[in-house]
Amino acid sequence: MRFTSEQRLDDGVRERAFTLGEIPGILWTPASASPPAPAPLILLGHPPLGLDRMYPRLAARARHAAADGFASATIELPGSGDRPRLPGVEQARAELGRAVRAGERVGDEIVDALVLPLVERAVPEWRAALDALLALPEIGGPVGYSGGVISLGVRLAVVEPRISAAVLFAGSFVPRVILEEARRVTVPLHVLLQWDDEGNDRQAALDLFDAFGSREKTLHANMGGHTGVPEFAAEAAGRFLARHLG
Amino acid sequence: MRFTSEQRLDDGVRERAFTLGEIPGILWTPASASPPAPAPLILLGHPPLGLDRMYPRLAARARHAAADGFASATIELPGSGDRPRLPGVEQARAELGRAVRAGERVGDEIVDALVLPLVERAVPEWRAALDALLALPEIGGPVGYSGGVISLGVRLAVVEPRISAAVLFAGSFVPRVILEEARRVTVPLHVLLQWDDEGNDRQAALDLFDAFGSREKTLHANMGGHTGVPEFAAEAAGRFLARHLG
């Protein structure tokens, strides 16, 4: 992990860009007394639209997390931003778009082709990022995962024992293999569902919530479309993480 | 409205028993500076088990509300406590119990016979209580409704314009006529659903949530059975009311 730039945001939050091999990422740490106490870490998931495009929303979430005393970090997803495109994903995305526009049920093989290559490459990258981040003196633990591609969140929650709570956003298509893995998730979960999400199958989201093996799991469903998560719902997700990581 | 007894709870909350005609009730008002500012009011709904039996849970909710600066009040439901039994309801309850134990679908006519007489008698009583409570100098507004028989909450939210937000607990059978009325509810709603509620049909609860006409409606689903609402979910419901009544 190599830091490539650093700035202080208005509220004193320290923002550092880094690269982890070829993968760009960003780390935000709270303004605090020196020497700072090691902060718990939130891994900020995001949709595969590229870090540059997602930056304003990520930075806003990081500042909220910093106000609760948490560091947060994210890395570019495979196939996004300046990273090489993933084989087959563009075609799967086109087929998905065509099926959705035609009002057809999206086939399992399209969902698999769209999501699984991303998850399979991203999981070891996020784990490597976690290794590097937890080696920094300013980062302690525990670690939470929040948002982004829900299948990545599910897989990470299953395979990565250092993640102790997760906020998941029921906003993307979920392969069958991930639905099966959901039964093996045991960490506390806070699942956000936009009730009228135009790009999401509500029943599939409810089935996924039902499948999670966690003893503590909460579903917060709110009105509005995919990007319309109300401010109070974002705050509730923040309180969930504060309760489990604080 | 006639006050019949008064006590101060440990935390300074003033608890007064009253009667409204033949109907017993309880009013809790926050400890506050004198002269106290008029407090917003939360009507505390409850299942038809009798105020005496429900008292510990109601008092706990009232103390939480008082800590947020809210008065709260409740009255005995028709057919509960020392009030005369409602015709047909005992038989409907027995038939419902038999159907549930036999694993049969509970017929609409049983649900109607169980719930509608209660709702039809209770609604004018709760509105009369509201008239009396809002006439007290220590009670201002706005008014919220929280918990209890969901069909009563739905009907009150439709017919009583002084109610400006409601917390509803998806924990009872809902007559078809109430499901239709739900479309006419427009106040902000916070709906609690116990995902594994043994006495509740999850899909019916989701259908009811979907039916509500409110632009702001939030569903909080949590693990556990009917009486297992986690403490953090009760706190979130309190924050919802504080946001809308505060």
PDB file of C-alpha atoms in Angstrom, chain A residues 44-151:
ATOM      1  CA  LEU A  44     -17.201   1.475   2.021  1.00  0.00           C
ATOM      2  CA  GLY A  45     -18.748  -0.604  -0.737  1.00  0.00           C
ATOM      3  CA  HIS A  46     -20.044   1.081  -3.875  1.00  0.00           C
ATOM      4  CA  PRO A  47     -21.605   0.211  -7.223  1.00  0.00           C
ATOM      5  CA  PRO A  48     -19.241  -0.535 -10.133  1.00  0.00           C
ATOM      6  CA  LEU A  49     -19.357   2.973 -11.568  1.00  0.00           C
ATOM      7  CA  GLY A  50     -15.793   4.036 -10.845  1.00  0.00           C
ATOM      8  CA  LEU A  51     -14.328   5.731  -7.777  1.00  0.00           C
ATOM      9  CA  ASP A  52     -14.148   9.142  -9.477  1.00  0.00           C
ATOM     10  CA  ARG A  53     -17.857   9.170 -10.180  1.00  0.00           C
ATOM     11  CA  MET A  54     -18.706   7.774  -6.734  1.00  0.00           C
ATOM     12  CA  TYR A  55     -16.337  10.122  -4.873  1.00  0.00           C
ATOM     13  CA  PRO A  56     -18.892  12.714  -3.653  1.00  0.00           C
ATOM     14  CA  ARG A  57     -21.163  10.088  -2.096  1.00  0.00           C
ATOM     15  CA  LEU A  58     -18.247   8.096  -0.674  1.00  0.00           C
ATOM     16  CA  ALA A  59     -16.673  11.181   0.876  1.00  0.00           C
ATOM     17  CA  ALA A  60     -20.004  12.163   2.443  1.00  0.00           C
ATOM     18  CA  ARG A  61     -20.375   8.692   3.978  1.00  0.00           C
ATOM     19  CA  ALA A  62     -16.753   8.802   5.171  1.00  0.00           C
ATOM     20  CA  ARG A  63     -17.340  12.151   6.893  1.00  0.00           C
ATOM     21  CA  HIS A  64     -20.403  10.796   8.697  1.00  0.00           C
ATOM     22  CA  ALA A  65     -18.358   7.780   9.770  1.00  0.00           C
ATOM     23  CA  ALA A  66     -15.510  10.028  10.933  1.00  0.00           C
ATOM     24  CA  ALA A  67     -17.969  12.019  13.046  1.00  0.00           C
ATOM     25  CA  ASP A  68     -18.733   8.725  14.832  1.00  0.00           C
ATOM     26  CA  GLY A  69     -14.997   8.125  15.313  1.00  0.00           C
ATOM     27  CA  PHE A  70     -14.558   5.631  12.494  1.00  0.00           C
ATOM     28  CA  ALA A  71     -11.987   5.406   9.735  1.00  0.00           C
ATOM     29  CA  SER A  72     -13.294   4.361   6.349  1.00  0.00           C
ATOM     30  CA  ALA A  73     -11.707   3.099   3.190  1.00  0.00           C
ATOM     31  CA  THR A  74     -12.605   1.931  -0.252  1.00  0.00           C
ATOM     32  CA  ILE A  75     -10.893   0.568  -3.343  1.00  0.00           C
ATOM     33  CA  GLU A  76     -11.719   0.615  -7.035  1.00  0.00           C
ATOM     34  CA  LEU A  77     -13.719  -2.423  -8.132  1.00  0.00           C
ATOM     35  CA  PRO A  78     -12.308  -4.748 -10.796  1.00  0.00           C
ATOM     36  CA  GLY A  79     -13.537  -3.605 -14.205  1.00  0.00           C
ATOM     37  CA  SER A  80     -14.371  -0.066 -13.025  1.00  0.00           C
ATOM     38  CA  GLY A  81     -12.636   3.303 -13.374  1.00  0.00           C
ATOM     39  CA  ASP A  82      -9.300   2.937 -15.145  1.00  0.00           C
ATOM     40  CA  ARG A  83      -9.041  -0.773 -14.361  1.00  0.00           C
ATOM     41  CA  PRO A  84      -9.250  -3.307 -17.214  1.00  0.00           C
ATOM     42  CA  ARG A  85     -12.777  -4.361 -18.140  1.00  0.00           C
ATOM     43  CA  LEU A  86     -13.856  -7.811 -16.947  1.00  0.00           C
ATOM     44  CA  PRO A  87     -14.431 -10.385 -19.693  1.00  0.00           C
ATOM     45  CA  GLY A  88     -18.093 -11.029 -20.421  1.00  0.00           C
ATOM     46  CA  VAL A  89     -19.448  -8.442 -17.993  1.00  0.00           C
ATOM     47  CA  GLU A  90     -20.187  -5.770 -20.606  1.00  0.00           C
ATOM     48  CA  GLN A  91     -22.129  -8.285 -22.653  1.00  0.00           C
ATOM     49  CA  ALA A  92     -24.026  -9.483 -19.581  1.00  0.00           C
ATOM     50  CA  ARG A  93     -24.857  -5.870 -18.714  1.00  0.00           C
ATOM     51  CA  ALA A  94     -26.188  -5.292 -22.217  1.00  0.00           C
ATOM     52  CA  GLU A  95     -28.314  -8.447 -22.030  1.00  0.00           C
ATOM     53  CA  LEU A  96     -29.630  -7.439 -18.625  1.00  0.00           C
ATOM     54  CA  GLY A  97     -30.560  -3.991 -19.926  1.00  0.00           C
ATOM     55  CA  ARG A  98     -32.324  -5.528 -22.882  1.00  0.00           C
ATOM     56  CA  ALA A  99     -34.283  -7.969 -20.652  1.00  0.00           C
ATOM     57  CA  VAL A 100     -35.287  -5.224 -18.210  1.00  0.00           C
ATOM     58  CA  ARG A 101     -36.413  -2.900 -21.011  1.00  0.00           C
ATOM     59  CA  ALA A 102     -38.412  -5.729 -22.577  1.00  0.00           C
ATOM     60  CA  GLY A 103     -40.067  -6.434 -19.215  1.00  0.00           C
ATOM     61  CA  GLU A 104     -38.659  -9.968 -19.242  1.00  0.00           C
ATOM     62  CA  ARG A 105     -37.486 -11.926 -16.230  1.00  0.00           C
ATOM     63  CA  VAL A 106     -33.692 -11.604 -16.074  1.00  0.00           C
ATOM     64  CA  GLY A 107     -32.212 -15.083 -16.505  1.00  0.00           C
ATOM     65  CA  ASP A 108     -29.992 -16.603 -13.835  1.00  0.00           C
ATOM     66  CA  GLU A 109     -27.158 -17.005 -16.340  1.00  0.00           C
ATOM     67  CA  ILE A 110     -27.174 -13.267 -17.076  1.00  0.00           C
ATOM     68  CA  VAL A 111     -27.026 -12.442 -13.369  1.00  0.00           C
ATOM     69  CA  ASP A 112     -24.217 -14.944 -12.835  1.00  0.00           C
ATOM     70  CA  ALA A 113     -22.230 -13.544 -15.762  1.00  0.00           C
ATOM     71  CA  LEU A 114     -22.702  -9.995 -14.548  1.00  0.00           C
ATOM     72  CA  VAL A 115     -21.978 -10.422 -10.854  1.00  0.00           C
ATOM     73  CA  LEU A 116     -19.784 -13.456 -10.211  1.00  0.00           C
ATOM     74  CA  PRO A 117     -16.641 -12.341 -12.106  1.00  0.00           C
ATOM     75  CA  LEU A 118     -16.761  -9.083 -10.158  1.00  0.00           C
ATOM     76  CA  VAL A 119     -17.220 -10.812  -6.794  1.00  0.00           C
ATOM     77  CA  GLU A 120     -14.575 -13.428  -7.452  1.00  0.00           C
ATOM     78  CA  ARG A 121     -11.929 -10.843  -8.303  1.00  0.00           C
ATOM     79  CA  ALA A 122     -12.973  -8.249  -5.771  1.00  0.00           C
ATOM     80  CA  VAL A 123     -13.050 -10.430  -2.656  1.00  0.00           C
ATOM     81  CA  PRO A 124      -9.285 -11.176  -2.501  1.00  0.00           C
ATOM     82  CA  GLU A 125      -8.580  -7.524  -3.315  1.00  0.00           C
ATOM     83  CA  TRP A 126     -10.743  -6.221  -0.449  1.00  0.00           C
ATOM     84  CA  ARG A 127      -9.135  -8.753   1.884  1.00  0.00           C
ATOM     85  CA  ALA A 128      -5.667  -7.604   0.805  1.00  0.00           C
ATOM     86  CA  ALA A 129      -6.746  -4.007   1.379  1.00  0.00           C
ATOM     87  CA  LEU A 130      -7.928  -5.013   4.835  1.00  0.00           C
ATOM     88  CA  ASP A 131      -4.513  -6.553   5.588  1.00  0.00           C
ATOM     89  CA  ALA A 132      -2.777  -3.335   4.580  1.00  0.00           C
ATOM     90  CA  LEU A 133      -5.225  -1.026   6.360  1.00  0.00           C
ATOM     91  CA  LEU A 134      -5.162  -2.947   9.629  1.00  0.00           C
ATOM     92  CA  ALA A 135      -1.350  -2.751   9.591  1.00  0.00           C
ATOM     93  CA  LEU A 136      -1.566   1.056   9.893  1.00  0.00           C
ATOM     94  CA  PRO A 137      -1.182   2.315  13.469  1.00  0.00           C
ATOM     95  CA  GLU A 138      -4.175   4.664  13.086  1.00  0.00           C
ATOM     96  CA  ILE A 139      -6.540   1.786  12.280  1.00  0.00           C
ATOM     97  CA  GLY A 140      -7.607  -0.643  14.966  1.00  0.00           C
ATOM     98  CA  GLY A 141     -10.743  -2.669  14.705  1.00  0.00           C
ATOM     99  CA  PRO A 142     -13.413  -3.953  14.631  1.00  0.00           C
ATOM    100  CA  VAL A 143     -14.244  -3.792  10.924  1.00  0.00           C
ATOM    101  CA  GLY A 144     -17.609  -3.171   9.305  1.00  0.00           C
ATOM    102  CA  TYR A 145     -18.646  -3.423   5.670  1.00  0.00           C
ATOM    103  CA  SER A 146     -21.217  -1.040   4.277  1.00  0.00           C
ATOM    104  CA  GLY A 147     -23.111  -0.744   1.018  1.00  0.00           C
ATOM    105  CA  GLY A 148     -22.276  -1.364  -2.592  1.00  0.00           C
ATOM    106  CA  VAL A 149     -22.704  -4.575  -4.552  1.00  0.00           C
ATOM    107  CA  ILE A 150     -24.654  -6.784  -2.139  1.00  0.00           C
ATOM    108  CA  SER A 151     -23.163 -10.016  -3.499  1.00  0.00           C
TER     109      SER A 151
END
